[in-house]
Amino acid sequence: MTIENLTEPGGETYLYDPKIKYLLDSPLIQQSEVIGTREGGIVDCWVPTELIDHEEVPVKTEWAESLAKEMREISEEKGGSGQLTPVVLGLIEGEEKLKIIDGFHRDAALKINHEEKIYSAVQLTDWDGLYDVRIFTAKDHAHVRFSRV
């Protein structure tokens, strides 16, 4: 996908967000199937599982299995992987794989279902930003609150 100046019918020219340009130029994103971009420097795409760092972080097995079953049911009815919500991934400069920011249970469920690609929302981040969001989102999962950082 080439980034360029875009001209609206009224003649106004605008640029893509530089964060999106950086993401789209990344080899990790270029190996993924980009669906689109959105405000806030987010690239929505289907990411091959081998490009994701599936860290050994605690997930509640029963919840992951329940999600996997729900995804299979949705898939049988509507097609696709059955994944309704993207896994949020972070691109950290210098890292070889994308890091999971939010969606460890979804990732585990998709692994149970042997999915080869994951619907993801990818954003540029650093280690501090990654851990900040993990801590914030873990508040809803008391059993993993401190072990994800």
mmCIF file of C-alpha atoms in Angstrom:
data_model
loop_
_atom_site.group_PDB
_atom_site.id
_atom_site.type_symbol
_atom_site.label_atom_id
_atom_site.label_comp_id
_atom_site.label_asym_id
_atom_site.label_seq_id
_atom_site.Cartn_x
_atom_site.Cartn_y
_atom_site.Cartn_z
ATOM 1 C CA MET A 1 0.000 0.000 0.000
ATOM 2 C CA THR A 2 1.534 3.268 -1.091
ATOM 3 C CA ILE A 3 1.157 6.339 1.086
ATOM 4 C CA GLU A 4 0.710 9.589 -0.832
ATOM 5 C CA ASN A 5 -0.978 12.954 -0.674
ATOM 6 C CA LEU A 6 -4.688 12.563 -1.209
ATOM 7 C CA THR A 7 -6.847 15.214 -2.803
ATOM 8 C CA GLU A 8 -10.519 15.445 -1.939
ATOM 9 C CA PRO A 9 -13.056 16.417 -4.616
ATOM 10 C CA GLY A 10 -13.085 19.980 -3.216
ATOM 11 C CA GLY A 11 -9.351 20.277 -3.881
ATOM 12 C CA GLU A 12 -8.094 19.926 -0.281
ATOM 13 C CA THR A 13 -4.950 17.830 0.073
ATOM 14 C CA TYR A 14 -4.185 15.858 3.208
ATOM 15 C CA LEU A 15 -1.621 13.318 4.419
ATOM 16 C CA TYR A 16 -2.036 10.061 6.235
ATOM 17 C CA ASP A 17 -1.065 10.042 9.898
ATOM 18 C CA PRO A 18 2.747 9.524 10.032
ATOM 19 C CA LYS A 19 2.218 6.689 12.543
ATOM 20 C CA ILE A 20 0.091 4.883 9.984
ATOM 21 C CA LYS A 21 2.746 5.438 7.307
ATOM 22 C CA TYR A 22 5.376 3.993 9.665
ATOM 23 C CA LEU A 23 3.178 0.970 10.391
ATOM 24 C CA LEU A 24 2.350 0.375 6.737
ATOM 25 C CA ASP A 25 6.042 0.546 5.844
ATOM 26 C CA SER A 26 6.895 -2.071 8.500
ATOM 27 C CA PRO A 27 7.856 -5.521 7.161
ATOM 28 C CA LEU A 28 5.561 -7.087 9.781
ATOM 29 C CA ILE A 29 2.533 -5.218 8.456
ATOM 30 C CA GLN A 30 3.572 -5.772 4.846
ATOM 31 C CA GLN A 31 3.357 -9.524 5.549
ATOM 32 C CA SER A 32 -0.192 -9.048 6.866
ATOM 33 C CA GLU A 33 -3.459 -8.453 5.031
ATOM 34 C CA VAL A 34 -4.323 -4.802 5.680
ATOM 35 C CA ILE A 35 -8.057 -4.118 5.890
ATOM 36 C CA GLY A 36 -7.893 -0.409 6.612
ATOM 37 C CA THR A 37 -6.644 2.368 8.837
ATOM 38 C CA ARG A 38 -8.354 4.527 11.387
ATOM 39 C CA GLU A 39 -7.914 7.554 13.561
ATOM 40 C CA GLY A 40 -5.308 7.305 16.274
ATOM 41 C CA GLY A 41 -2.677 5.604 14.145
ATOM 42 C CA ILE A 42 -4.355 2.174 14.040
ATOM 43 C CA VAL A 43 -4.025 -0.314 11.203
ATOM 44 C CA ASP A 44 -6.664 -3.049 11.046
ATOM 45 C CA CYS A 45 -5.379 -6.239 9.469
ATOM 46 C CA TRP A 46 -5.259 -10.015 9.422
ATOM 47 C CA VAL A 47 -1.887 -10.922 10.938
ATOM 48 C CA PRO A 48 -0.311 -14.360 10.418
ATOM 49 C CA THR A 49 0.135 -15.989 13.828
ATOM 50 C CA GLU A 50 3.863 -16.484 13.289
ATOM 51 C CA LEU A 51 4.335 -12.693 13.329
ATOM 52 C CA ILE A 52 2.903 -12.408 16.853
ATOM 53 C CA ASP A 53 4.817 -12.926 20.086
ATOM 54 C CA HIS A 54 2.500 -15.332 21.923
ATOM 55 C CA GLU A 55 4.080 -14.727 25.297
ATOM 56 C CA GLU A 56 3.534 -17.178 28.082
ATOM 57 C CA VAL A 57 1.120 -15.062 30.052
ATOM 58 C CA PRO A 58 -1.579 -16.410 32.318
ATOM 59 C CA VAL A 59 -5.004 -16.840 30.823
ATOM 60 C CA LYS A 60 -7.974 -18.542 32.399
ATOM 61 C CA THR A 61 -8.126 -21.827 30.466
ATOM 62 C CA GLU A 62 -11.877 -22.230 30.933
ATOM 63 C CA TRP A 63 -12.491 -18.760 29.496
ATOM 64 C CA ALA A 64 -10.201 -19.364 26.497
ATOM 65 C CA GLU A 65 -11.938 -22.692 25.791
ATOM 66 C CA SER A 66 -15.349 -21.038 26.102
ATOM 67 C CA LEU A 67 -14.305 -18.291 23.662
ATOM 68 C CA ALA A 68 -12.911 -20.886 21.260
ATOM 69 C CA LYS A 69 -16.233 -22.767 21.308
ATOM 70 C CA GLU A 70 -18.190 -19.539 20.773
ATOM 71 C CA MET A 71 -15.912 -18.602 17.856
ATOM 72 C CA ARG A 72 -16.441 -22.027 16.266
ATOM 73 C CA GLU A 73 -20.225 -21.625 16.561
ATOM 74 C CA ILE A 74 -20.109 -18.155 14.994
ATOM 75 C CA SER A 75 -17.829 -19.474 12.259
ATOM 76 C CA GLU A 76 -20.212 -22.320 11.446
ATOM 77 C CA GLU A 77 -23.140 -19.903 11.236
ATOM 78 C CA LYS A 78 -21.534 -16.893 9.549
ATOM 79 C CA GLY A 79 -18.179 -18.072 8.201
ATOM 80 C CA GLY A 80 -14.718 -16.747 8.927
ATOM 81 C CA SER A 81 -12.878 -17.416 12.162
ATOM 82 C CA GLY A 82 -15.760 -16.365 14.407
ATOM 83 C CA GLN A 83 -13.583 -13.654 15.944
ATOM 84 C CA LEU A 84 -15.721 -10.562 16.531
ATOM 85 C CA THR A 85 -13.257 -8.293 18.335
ATOM 86 C CA PRO A 86 -9.692 -7.603 17.206
ATOM 87 C CA VAL A 87 -6.652 -8.489 19.269
ATOM 88 C CA VAL A 88 -4.758 -5.245 19.908
ATOM 89 C CA LEU A 89 -1.117 -5.596 18.876
ATOM 90 C CA GLY A 90 1.783 -3.242 19.334
ATOM 91 C CA LEU A 91 4.666 -2.653 16.973
ATOM 92 C CA ILE A 92 7.755 -1.819 19.022
ATOM 93 C CA GLU A 93 10.693 -0.507 17.037
ATOM 94 C CA GLY A 94 13.487 -3.089 16.888
ATOM 95 C CA GLU A 95 11.316 -6.052 17.918
ATOM 96 C CA GLU A 96 11.010 -9.004 15.546
ATOM 97 C CA LYS A 97 7.374 -9.758 16.367
ATOM 98 C CA LEU A 98 4.219 -7.850 17.223
ATOM 99 C CA LYS A 99 3.360 -7.763 20.931
ATOM 100 C CA ILE A 100 -0.083 -8.445 22.337
ATOM 101 C CA ILE A 101 -1.383 -5.364 24.123
ATOM 102 C CA ASP A 102 -4.932 -6.583 24.739
ATOM 103 C CA GLY A 103 -6.664 -9.831 23.827
ATOM 104 C CA PHE A 104 -4.682 -12.643 25.433
ATOM 105 C CA HIS A 105 -7.809 -14.787 25.847
ATOM 106 C CA ARG A 106 -8.881 -14.172 22.231
ATOM 107 C CA ASP A 107 -5.374 -15.121 21.117
ATOM 108 C CA ALA A 108 -5.504 -18.316 23.201
ATOM 109 C CA ALA A 109 -8.955 -19.182 21.814
ATOM 110 C CA LEU A 110 -7.781 -18.699 18.237
ATOM 111 C CA LYS A 111 -4.770 -20.905 18.973
ATOM 112 C CA ILE A 112 -7.112 -23.622 20.303
ATOM 113 C CA ASN A 113 -9.043 -23.344 17.029
ATOM 114 C CA HIS A 114 -5.814 -23.608 14.978
ATOM 115 C CA GLU A 115 -6.385 -20.285 13.221
ATOM 116 C CA GLU A 116 -3.485 -19.196 11.030
ATOM 117 C CA LYS A 117 -4.237 -15.480 11.083
ATOM 118 C CA ILE A 118 -5.698 -13.146 13.662
ATOM 119 C CA TYR A 119 -7.917 -10.134 13.130
ATOM 120 C CA SER A 120 -5.907 -7.354 14.773
ATOM 121 C CA ALA A 121 -5.740 -3.644 15.441
ATOM 122 C CA VAL A 122 -2.051 -2.728 15.292
ATOM 123 C CA GLN A 123 -0.588 0.423 16.758
ATOM 124 C CA LEU A 124 2.861 1.848 17.237
ATOM 125 C CA THR A 125 3.980 1.680 20.870
ATOM 126 C CA ASP A 126 6.967 1.362 23.167
ATOM 127 C CA TRP A 127 7.512 -0.861 26.208
ATOM 128 C CA ASP A 128 6.057 1.704 28.631
ATOM 129 C CA GLY A 129 2.923 2.130 26.524
ATOM 130 C CA LEU A 130 2.550 -1.628 26.172
ATOM 131 C CA TYR A 131 2.715 -2.211 29.926
ATOM 132 C CA ASP A 132 0.472 0.762 30.715
ATOM 133 C CA VAL A 133 -2.353 -0.661 28.598
ATOM 134 C CA ARG A 134 -1.807 -4.196 29.898
ATOM 135 C CA ILE A 135 -2.075 -2.981 33.479
ATOM 136 C CA PHE A 136 -5.182 -0.939 32.674
ATOM 137 C CA THR A 137 -6.979 -3.762 30.841
ATOM 138 C CA ALA A 138 -5.979 -6.432 33.379
ATOM 139 C CA LYS A 139 -8.083 -4.658 36.011
ATOM 140 C CA ASP A 140 -11.054 -6.622 34.680
ATOM 141 C CA HIS A 141 -9.193 -9.918 35.096
ATOM 142 C CA ALA A 142 -8.135 -10.182 38.738
ATOM 143 C CA HIS A 143 -6.531 -13.620 38.251
ATOM 144 C CA VAL A 144 -3.933 -12.165 35.840
ATOM 145 C CA ARG A 145 -3.657 -8.598 37.098
ATOM 146 C CA PHE A 146 0.036 -8.557 38.038
ATOM 147 C CA SER A 147 1.459 -11.423 36.031
ATOM 148 C CA ARG A 148 0.978 -9.734 32.632
ATOM 149 C CA VAL A 149 3.532 -7.027 33.266
#
